[in-house]
CSV table of C-alpha atoms in Angstrom, one decimal:
chain,number,residue,atom,x,y,z
A,1,MET,CA,2.4,-15.4,15.0
A,2,ILE,CA,-0.6,-14.3,13.0
A,3,LYS,CA,-1.8,-17.3,10.8
A,4,LEU,CA,-2.6,-16.5,7.2
A,5,GLY,CA,-4.1,-18.4,4.3
A,6,VAL,CA,-3.6,-17.4,0.7
A,7,PHE,CA,-6.3,-18.0,-1.9
A,8,GLY,CA,-4.9,-17.8,-5.5
A,9,LEU,CA,-1.3,-18.6,-6.1
A,10,GLY,CA,-0.5,-16.4,-9.1
A,11,ARG,CA,-0.4,-13.0,-7.5
A,12,GLY,CA,-0.6,-14.8,-4.1
A,13,MET,CA,3.0,-16.0,-4.4
A,14,TYR,CA,4.2,-12.4,-3.6
A,15,TYR,CA,2.4,-12.5,-0.3
A,16,LEU,CA,3.8,-15.9,0.6
A,17,GLN,CA,7.3,-14.5,0.1
A,18,GLN,CA,6.6,-11.5,2.4
A,19,ALA,CA,4.7,-13.3,5.2
A,20,GLU,CA,7.7,-14.0,7.5
A,21,ASN,CA,9.0,-10.4,7.0
A,22,ALA,CA,5.5,-9.1,8.0
A,23,GLY,CA,5.4,-11.3,11.1
A,24,ALA,CA,3.0,-14.0,9.9
A,25,GLN,CA,3.1,-17.7,9.1
A,26,ILE,CA,1.2,-19.4,6.2
A,27,THR,CA,-1.1,-22.1,7.4
A,28,ALA,CA,-3.2,-22.6,4.3
A,29,ILE,CA,-2.9,-22.2,0.5
A,30,CYS,CA,-5.5,-22.8,-2.2
A,31,ASP,CA,-5.4,-22.9,-6.0
A,32,MET,CA,-6.9,-24.9,-8.8
A,33,ASP,CA,-3.5,-25.5,-10.4
A,34,PRO,CA,-1.7,-28.5,-8.8
A,35,LYS,CA,1.7,-27.2,-9.9
A,36,LYS,CA,1.2,-23.8,-8.3
A,37,LEU,CA,0.2,-25.6,-5.1
A,38,GLU,CA,3.3,-27.8,-5.2
A,39,ASP,CA,5.6,-24.7,-5.8
A,40,ALA,CA,4.0,-22.9,-2.8
A,41,LYS,CA,4.2,-25.7,-0.3
A,42,LYS,CA,7.7,-24.6,0.8
A,43,TYR,CA,6.1,-21.5,2.4
A,44,LEU,CA,3.6,-23.6,4.5
A,45,ALA,CA,4.1,-23.9,8.2
A,46,PRO,CA,4.2,-27.4,9.6
A,47,GLY,CA,0.7,-29.0,9.5
A,48,GLY,CA,-0.5,-26.4,7.0
A,49,VAL,CA,-3.2,-27.1,4.5
A,50,ALA,CA,-2.8,-27.2,0.7
A,51,CYS,CA,-6.0,-27.6,-1.2
A,52,THR,CA,-7.9,-26.9,-4.5
A,53,ASP,CA,-11.3,-26.4,-2.9
A,54,PHE,CA,-12.3,-23.1,-1.2
A,55,GLU,CA,-14.6,-24.7,1.3
A,56,GLU,CA,-11.7,-26.9,2.5
A,57,PHE,CA,-9.5,-23.8,2.6
A,58,LEU,CA,-12.1,-22.1,5.0
A,59,LYS,CA,-11.7,-25.0,7.5
A,60,ALA,CA,-8.0,-24.3,7.9
A,61,ASP,CA,-6.6,-22.7,11.1
A,62,MET,CA,-6.0,-19.1,10.1
A,63,ASP,CA,-6.6,-15.6,11.4
A,64,GLY,CA,-6.8,-14.0,8.0
A,65,ALA,CA,-7.2,-14.8,4.4
A,66,VAL,CA,-5.4,-13.1,1.5
A,67,LEU,CA,-7.7,-13.2,-1.5
A,68,CYS,CA,-5.7,-13.2,-4.8
A,69,ASN,CA,-8.3,-14.8,-7.1
A,70,TYR,CA,-9.8,-13.3,-10.2
A,71,TYR,CA,-10.4,-9.6,-10.1
A,72,CYS,CA,-14.2,-9.8,-10.6
A,73,GLU,CA,-14.8,-12.5,-8.0
A,74,HIS,CA,-13.6,-11.1,-4.7
A,75,ALA,CA,-16.8,-10.0,-3.0
A,76,TYR,CA,-18.3,-13.5,-2.6
A,77,PHE,CA,-15.2,-15.1,-1.2
A,78,ALA,CA,-14.6,-12.1,1.1
A,79,THR,CA,-18.1,-12.5,2.5
A,80,ARG,CA,-17.7,-16.2,3.0
A,81,CYS,CA,-14.4,-15.6,5.0
A,82,MET,CA,-16.0,-13.0,7.2
A,83,GLU,CA,-18.9,-15.3,7.9
A,84,LYS,CA,-16.4,-17.8,9.3
A,85,GLY,CA,-14.7,-15.1,11.5
A,86,ILE,CA,-11.7,-14.9,9.2
A,87,ALA,CA,-10.2,-11.4,8.5
A,88,VAL,CA,-9.9,-10.5,4.8
A,89,LEU,CA,-7.1,-8.9,2.8
A,90,SER,CA,-8.6,-8.5,-0.7
A,91,GLU,CA,-6.6,-7.8,-3.9
A,92,THR,CA,-7.7,-5.4,-6.6
A,93,ALA,CA,-11.3,-4.1,-6.4
A,94,SER,CA,-13.5,-5.0,-3.4
A,95,ASN,CA,-16.6,-5.4,-5.6
A,96,VAL,CA,-17.6,-5.1,-9.2
A,97,THR,CA,-21.3,-4.4,-8.7
A,98,MET,CA,-23.0,-1.9,-6.4
A,99,ALA,CA,-25.0,-4.7,-4.8
A,100,GLN,CA,-21.8,-6.5,-3.9
A,101,GLY,CA,-20.5,-3.4,-2.2
A,102,VAL,CA,-23.6,-3.1,-0.1
A,103,ALA,CA,-23.5,-6.8,0.8
A,104,LEU,CA,-19.8,-6.5,1.8
A,105,CYS,CA,-20.5,-3.6,4.2
A,106,ARG,CA,-23.4,-5.4,5.8
A,107,ALA,CA,-21.3,-8.6,6.2
A,108,LYS,CA,-18.5,-6.6,7.8
A,109,GLU,CA,-20.9,-5.0,10.3
A,110,LYS,CA,-22.7,-8.4,11.0
A,111,THR,CA,-19.5,-10.4,11.6
A,112,GLY,CA,-17.1,-7.8,13.0
A,113,ALA,CA,-14.3,-9.3,11.0
A,114,VAL,CA,-11.4,-7.1,9.8
A,115,TYR,CA,-11.6,-6.2,6.1
A,116,MET,CA,-8.7,-4.5,4.3
A,117,LEU,CA,-8.1,-3.8,0.6
A,118,ALA,CA,-4.6,-4.9,-0.5
A,119,GLU,CA,-3.8,-1.7,-2.5
A,120,ASN,CA,-0.1,-1.3,-2.6
A,121,TYR,CA,0.7,1.9,-4.5
A,122,PRO,CA,0.2,4.3,-1.5
A,123,PHE,CA,3.2,2.6,0.1
A,124,MET,CA,5.8,3.5,-2.5
A,125,ARG,CA,8.6,5.7,-1.2
A,126,SER,CA,7.6,8.9,-2.9
A,127,ASN,CA,3.9,8.5,-2.1
A,128,LEU,CA,4.7,8.0,1.5
A,129,GLU,CA,6.8,11.2,1.4
A,130,LEU,CA,3.9,13.1,-0.1
A,131,LYS,CA,1.7,11.9,2.8
A,132,ARG,CA,4.3,12.9,5.3
A,133,LEU,CA,4.5,16.4,3.8
A,134,TYR,CA,0.7,16.8,3.8
A,135,ASP,CA,0.4,15.5,7.4
A,136,GLU,CA,3.0,18.0,8.7
A,137,GLY,CA,0.8,20.8,7.4
A,138,SER,CA,3.4,22.9,5.5
A,139,LEU,CA,1.5,22.6,2.2
A,140,GLY,CA,-1.8,23.8,3.6
A,141,ARG,CA,-5.2,22.5,2.8
A,142,ILE,CA,-5.6,20.3,-0.3
A,143,LEU,CA,-7.3,21.9,-3.2
A,144,TYR,CA,-6.6,19.7,-6.2
A,145,ALA,CA,-4.9,16.3,-6.7
A,146,GLU,CA,-3.9,14.1,-9.6
A,147,GLY,CA,-3.2,10.4,-9.8
A,148,GLU,CA,-2.1,8.6,-13.0
A,149,TYR,CA,-1.5,4.9,-13.5
A,150,ASN,CA,-0.4,4.4,-17.1
A,151,HIS,CA,0.4,0.8,-18.2
A,152,PRO,CA,0.6,0.1,-21.9
A,153,ALA,CA,1.5,-3.4,-23.1
A,154,SER,CA,2.3,-5.2,-26.3
A,155,PRO,CA,-0.3,-7.4,-28.0
A,156,HIS,CA,1.8,-10.4,-26.9
A,157,ASP,CA,1.9,-9.4,-23.3
A,158,LEU,CA,-1.8,-8.6,-23.4
A,159,ASN,CA,-2.5,-12.1,-24.7
A,160,ALA,CA,-0.3,-13.6,-22.1
A,161,ILE,CA,-2.4,-12.1,-19.2
A,162,THR,CA,-5.7,-12.6,-21.1
A,163,PRO,CA,-5.7,-16.3,-21.9
A,164,PHE,CA,-9.2,-16.7,-23.4
A,165,PRO,CA,-11.9,-14.3,-24.8
A,166,GLY,CA,-14.1,-14.5,-21.7
A,167,HIS,CA,-11.3,-13.7,-19.3
A,168,TRP,CA,-12.0,-10.7,-17.0
A,169,ARG,CA,-9.2,-8.7,-18.5
A,170,ALA,CA,-10.9,-8.8,-21.9
A,171,HIS,CA,-14.0,-7.1,-20.4
A,172,LEU,CA,-12.4,-4.7,-17.9
A,173,PRO,CA,-13.5,-1.1,-18.5
A,174,ARG,CA,-10.8,1.5,-18.0
A,175,THR,CA,-12.6,3.1,-15.0
A,176,TYR,CA,-12.9,-0.1,-12.9
A,177,TYR,CA,-9.2,-0.6,-12.1
A,178,CYS,CA,-8.9,2.8,-10.5
A,179,THR,CA,-7.3,2.0,-7.1
A,180,HIS,CA,-3.7,2.5,-8.3
A,181,SER,CA,-4.7,6.1,-9.3
A,182,LEU,CA,-7.1,7.0,-6.5
A,183,ALA,CA,-5.9,5.1,-3.4
A,184,PRO,CA,-2.6,7.0,-3.0
A,185,ILE,CA,-4.5,10.4,-3.1
A,186,MET,CA,-6.9,9.1,-0.4
A,187,TYR,CA,-4.1,7.8,1.8
A,188,MET,CA,-2.1,11.0,1.5
A,189,THR,CA,-5.0,13.4,2.3
A,190,GLY,CA,-7.6,11.3,4.1
A,191,GLY,CA,-10.2,12.4,1.5
A,192,ILE,CA,-13.1,10.2,0.3
A,193,PRO,CA,-14.7,10.6,-3.1
A,194,THR,CA,-18.3,11.9,-3.1
A,195,THR,CA,-19.0,12.3,-6.9
A,196,VAL,CA,-17.5,11.1,-10.1
A,197,THR,CA,-17.7,12.4,-13.7
A,198,ALA,CA,-15.8,10.6,-16.5
A,199,LYS,CA,-15.0,10.5,-20.2
A,200,ALA,CA,-13.2,7.8,-22.2
A,201,VAL,CA,-10.6,7.9,-25.0
A,202,PHE,CA,-11.5,5.3,-27.6
A,203,ALA,CA,-8.5,3.8,-29.4
A,204,PRO,CA,-9.2,0.4,-31.0
A,205,GLU,CA,-5.5,0.2,-32.0
A,206,VAL,CA,-4.5,-0.8,-28.5
A,207,ASN,CA,-6.2,-4.2,-28.8
A,208,ARG,CA,-5.2,-5.2,-32.3
A,209,GLY,CA,-3.9,-8.7,-32.3
A,210,THR,CA,-5.8,-9.6,-29.2
A,211,ALA,CA,-9.2,-11.0,-28.3
A,212,ARG,CA,-10.0,-8.2,-25.9
A,213,LEU,CA,-13.2,-6.1,-26.2
A,214,ASN,CA,-12.3,-3.1,-23.9
A,215,SER,CA,-10.7,-0.8,-26.5
A,216,ASP,CA,-10.7,2.5,-24.7
A,217,VAL,CA,-7.1,3.6,-24.0
A,218,ALA,CA,-8.0,5.6,-20.9
A,219,ALA,CA,-10.8,6.9,-18.7
A,220,ILE,CA,-10.3,10.4,-17.4
A,221,MET,CA,-12.3,10.8,-14.1
A,222,LEU,CA,-13.0,13.9,-11.9
A,223,CYS,CA,-13.9,13.2,-8.3
A,224,ASP,CA,-15.3,15.7,-5.8
A,225,MET,CA,-13.8,14.8,-2.4
A,226,ASN,CA,-15.4,15.2,1.0
A,227,ASP,CA,-12.6,17.6,2.1
A,228,GLY,CA,-13.7,20.1,-0.6
A,229,SER,CA,-10.9,19.3,-3.1
A,230,LEU,CA,-11.1,18.0,-6.6
A,231,THR,CA,-9.1,14.9,-7.8
A,232,ARG,CA,-8.4,13.9,-11.4
A,233,ILE,CA,-7.4,10.2,-12.0
A,234,THR,CA,-6.9,8.1,-15.1
A,235,GLY,CA,-8.0,4.7,-14.0
A,236,CYS,CA,-5.8,2.2,-15.7
A,237,SER,CA,-4.7,4.0,-18.9
A,238,ALA,CA,-2.5,2.7,-21.7
A,239,PHE,CA,-1.0,5.8,-23.4
A,240,GLY,CA,2.3,5.4,-25.1
A,241,GLY,CA,5.1,5.4,-22.4
A,242,HIS,CA,4.7,3.6,-19.1
A,243,GLY,CA,4.6,5.8,-16.0
A,244,LEU,CA,3.1,6.8,-12.6
A,245,TYR,CA,2.4,10.3,-11.3
A,246,TYR,CA,0.8,11.8,-8.2
A,247,ARG,CA,0.3,15.5,-7.3
A,248,LEU,CA,-1.0,17.4,-4.3
A,249,SER,CA,-1.8,21.0,-5.0
A,250,CYS,CA,-2.5,22.9,-1.8
A,251,LEU,CA,-3.0,26.4,-0.5
A,252,LYS,CA,0.6,27.1,0.4
A,253,GLY,CA,2.4,24.7,-2.0
A,254,THR,CA,2.5,21.7,-4.3
A,255,ALA,CA,4.2,18.4,-3.9
A,256,GLU,CA,4.4,15.8,-6.6
A,257,THR,CA,6.3,12.8,-7.8
A,258,LEU,CA,8.5,12.9,-10.9
A,259,ARG,CA,6.9,11.2,-13.9
A,260,ASN,CA,8.0,7.5,-14.0
A,261,ASP,CA,10.3,8.2,-11.0
A,262,MET,CA,8.9,6.9,-7.7
A,263,GLU,CA,12.1,7.7,-5.8
A,264,HIS,CA,12.2,11.6,-6.0
A,265,VAL,CA,9.7,14.3,-5.3
A,266,LEU,CA,9.3,17.9,-6.4
A,267,VAL,CA,8.1,20.4,-3.7
A,268,ARG,CA,7.2,24.1,-4.5
A,269,TYR,CA,6.0,26.7,-1.9
A,270,ASN,CA,4.6,30.1,-2.3
A,271,GLU,CA,7.6,32.4,-1.5
A,272,TRP,CA,5.7,34.2,1.2
A,273,GLU,CA,4.4,31.0,2.9
A,274,LYS,CA,7.3,28.6,2.7
A,275,PRO,CA,8.5,27.0,6.0
A,276,GLU,CA,11.4,28.6,7.7
A,277,GLY,CA,14.6,27.4,6.3
A,278,ALA,CA,13.0,25.7,3.3
A,279,GLU,CA,13.7,26.5,-0.4
A,280,THR,CA,10.9,27.7,-2.6
A,281,THR,CA,11.5,24.9,-5.0
A,282,GLN,CA,13.4,21.6,-4.3
A,283,VAL,CA,13.8,18.2,-5.8
A,284,TYR,CA,15.1,15.4,-3.5
A,285,GLU,CA,15.4,11.7,-3.2
A,286,THR,CA,13.0,10.1,-0.7
A,287,LYS,CA,14.0,7.7,2.1
A,288,TRP,CA,12.2,4.9,3.9
A,289,GLU,CA,11.4,5.9,7.5
A,290,ALA,CA,11.6,2.3,8.7
A,291,LEU,CA,12.2,-1.3,7.5
A,292,GLY,CA,13.6,0.0,4.2
A,293,ASP,CA,16.0,-2.9,3.8
A,294,ILE,CA,13.0,-5.2,3.6
A,295,ALA,CA,10.6,-3.0,1.7
A,296,GLU,CA,13.3,-2.2,-1.0
A,297,LYS,CA,13.4,-5.9,-2.0
A,298,ALA,CA,9.6,-6.3,-2.2
A,299,GLY,CA,7.5,-5.8,-5.4
A,300,HIS,CA,5.6,-2.7,-6.5
A,301,GLY,CA,8.1,-0.3,-4.9
A,302,GLY,CA,7.9,-1.9,-1.5
A,303,GLY,CA,4.1,-1.9,-1.5
A,304,ASP,CA,3.8,-5.7,-1.5
A,305,PHE,CA,5.6,-5.8,1.9
A,306,TRP,CA,3.8,-2.8,3.5
A,307,VAL,CA,0.3,-4.0,2.6
A,308,LEU,CA,0.9,-7.3,4.3
A,309,TRP,CA,2.7,-5.7,7.3
A,310,HIS,CA,-0.2,-3.3,7.9
A,311,PHE,CA,-2.7,-6.2,7.7
A,312,VAL,CA,-0.8,-8.2,10.2
A,313,GLN,CA,-0.5,-5.1,12.5
A,314,CYS,CA,-4.3,-4.7,12.4
A,315,LEU,CA,-4.9,-8.3,13.4
A,316,GLU,CA,-2.3,-8.2,16.2
A,317,LYS,CA,-3.7,-4.9,17.6
A,318,ASN,CA,-7.4,-5.6,16.7
A,319,GLU,CA,-7.5,-2.3,14.8
A,320,GLU,CA,-9.3,-1.3,11.6
A,321,PRO,CA,-7.1,-0.5,8.6
A,322,PHE,CA,-7.1,2.7,6.7
A,323,PHE,CA,-8.4,1.0,3.6
A,324,ASP,CA,-11.4,-0.5,5.4
A,325,VAL,CA,-14.5,-1.9,3.8
A,326,TYR,CA,-16.1,1.6,3.5
A,327,ARG,CA,-13.2,3.3,1.7
A,328,SER,CA,-12.6,0.2,-0.4
A,329,VAL,CA,-16.2,0.1,-1.6
A,330,ALA,CA,-16.2,3.8,-2.2
A,331,MET,CA,-13.2,3.4,-4.5
A,332,ALA,CA,-14.8,0.5,-6.3
A,333,SER,CA,-17.9,2.7,-6.8
A,334,VAL,CA,-15.8,5.4,-8.5
A,335,GLY,CA,-14.9,2.8,-11.1
A,336,ILE,CA,-18.5,1.4,-11.4
A,337,LEU,CA,-20.3,4.7,-11.5
A,338,GLY,CA,-17.5,6.4,-13.4
A,339,TRP,CA,-18.2,3.8,-16.2
A,340,ARG,CA,-21.9,4.7,-16.2
A,341,SER,CA,-20.9,8.3,-16.4
A,342,ILE,CA,-19.0,7.5,-19.6
A,343,LEU,CA,-21.8,5.4,-21.1
A,344,GLU,CA,-24.2,8.3,-20.4
A,345,GLY,CA,-22.1,11.0,-21.9
A,346,GLY,CA,-20.3,12.3,-18.9
A,347,VAL,CA,-23.1,12.8,-16.3
A,348,SER,CA,-22.1,13.1,-12.7
A,349,TYR,CA,-22.8,10.3,-10.3
A,350,ARG,CA,-22.9,10.7,-6.5
A,351,ILE,CA,-20.9,8.1,-4.6
A,352,PRO,CA,-23.1,6.6,-1.8
A,353,ASP,CA,-22.0,6.9,1.8
A,354,PHE,CA,-21.7,3.2,2.6
A,355,ARG,CA,-22.0,3.7,6.3
A,356,ASN,CA,-25.5,5.0,5.7
A,357,GLU,CA,-28.2,2.2,5.4
A,358,GLU,CA,-30.5,4.6,3.5
A,359,ASP,CA,-27.8,5.1,0.8
A,360,ARG,CA,-27.2,1.4,0.7
A,361,LYS,CA,-30.8,0.5,0.1
A,362,GLN,CA,-30.8,2.5,-3.1
A,363,TRP,CA,-28.1,0.2,-4.6
A,364,GLU,CA,-28.7,-3.2,-2.8
A,365,ASN,CA,-30.2,-4.8,-6.0
A,366,ASP,CA,-28.0,-3.2,-8.6
A,367,GLU,CA,-26.1,-6.1,-10.2
A,368,LEU,CA,-25.2,-4.5,-13.6
A,369,SER,CA,-21.8,-5.7,-14.7
A,370,PRO,CA,-19.6,-5.7,-17.8
A,371,PHE,CA,-18.1,-9.1,-16.8
A,372,PRO,CA,-19.6,-12.3,-18.3
A,373,ASP,CA,-21.7,-14.5,-16.0
A,374,LYS,CA,-21.6,-18.3,-16.0
A,375,ASP,CA,-23.7,-18.2,-19.2
A,376,GLY,CA,-21.4,-15.7,-20.9
A,377,LYS,CA,-23.9,-12.9,-20.7
A,378,VAL,CA,-23.1,-9.3,-19.6
A,379,THR,CA,-25.5,-6.5,-18.6
A,380,LEU,CA,-23.2,-3.6,-19.5
A,381,PRO,CA,-20.8,-3.0,-22.4
A,382,CYS,CA,-17.1,-2.8,-21.6
A,383,CYS,CA,-16.2,-0.3,-24.2
A,384,SER,CA,-17.4,3.3,-24.7
A,385,GLN,CA,-18.0,2.6,-28.5
A,386,PRO,CA,-19.0,-0.6,-30.3
A,387,TYR,CA,-16.0,-2.8,-30.9
A,388,GLN,CA,-15.4,-6.4,-31.9
A,389,TYR,CA,-12.1,-8.1,-32.5
A,390,THR,CA,-11.6,-9.6,-35.9
A,391,GLU,CA,-10.8,-13.2,-37.0
A,392,GLU,CA,-7.3,-12.1,-37.6
A,393,ASP,CA,-7.1,-10.7,-34.1
A,394,LEU,CA,-8.3,-14.0,-32.6
A,395,LYS,CA,-5.9,-16.0,-34.7
A,396,ALA,CA,-3.0,-13.8,-33.4
A,397,ALA,CA,-4.2,-14.3,-29.9
A,398,GLU,CA,-4.5,-18.0,-30.3
A,399,ALA,CA,-1.0,-18.2,-31.6
A,400,ASP,CA,0.3,-16.4,-28.5
A,401,TRP,CA,-1.8,-18.6,-26.2
A,402,ALA,CA,-0.2,-21.7,-27.8
A,403,LYS,CA,3.3,-20.3,-27.1
A,404,CYS,CA,2.4,-19.6,-23.5
A,405,LYS,CA,1.3,-23.2,-22.7
């Protein structure tokens, strides 16, 4: 069996639970919290390593490492794993600076290790059905696509996941967490973003009662794709009313999910171009093509299982994943450069071709970041307009933090 280690046992617990279903065994776990380590030991194979130090984690016997540490700290740990010949499955964004993206691509090419982004939203039932419809060709060529990830939360819930003012969630611009919006479109169509233009919606009300500084409610981004289509995404928005939505508008027809319903799809064809025997308009419930009994019980609409399953398959077959290092860094760049587009009034940024060394050289020293360094300093603002939480906001946050302990 493929041997996996899991670094970070908050989100990482979901992968531990799916390892056996995906055909892997857990031979190493690592987290700074002794209680999380103790709780996770039941998933360890005999002789497995449980540790609090990453360097000790790297010495364990494993084929691949699942990185579930802080959002803004993945690139360094991914590079260290690849340098040790360990394949990488990396949560959230691959990199948070352009220089990190360049370094990741070079590390992948130097070491030959498999790199995969653990983006789970493409593998929800309805999104897989949109991919199937597009692949069969009945919709025709993609012209325009939409991806929306809308996740509002109460002040109490925001404080629970943002446990101190310098936490990465307090500084996360709305563009950066764009993979849930963009990755499903890329997976469905095979397209890669080539430019990004963005605008933000400022709404300081969303952070009242918290110590968060990122008080935009959404970032609306337009991406030119290398297949000639245009894609609109929201990043991680927080409009009233939670929901997901994806749409493929093509030459012959349009296929889309239903808002906040990831089990059904709506398909509409031009009357004169619909497939033989098909209805012009139809709504139907989607079905799993395989392993549905396992996927149905996994988190994120089955995506938590399928991500790990695909990673294990890549290691067993020595194949590159769809969300390889180049697509992963391109997606991260949409978030990074989309944010600069917002800060500069909506100018358009070209997404580098990260397979091209000349493109990479232009960004290899760009370390601009909205996330605090070890001294608490940032080199980019995290909000489109000046914003600072009040003393009352901080007191409310501190009261929630005390309840969460």
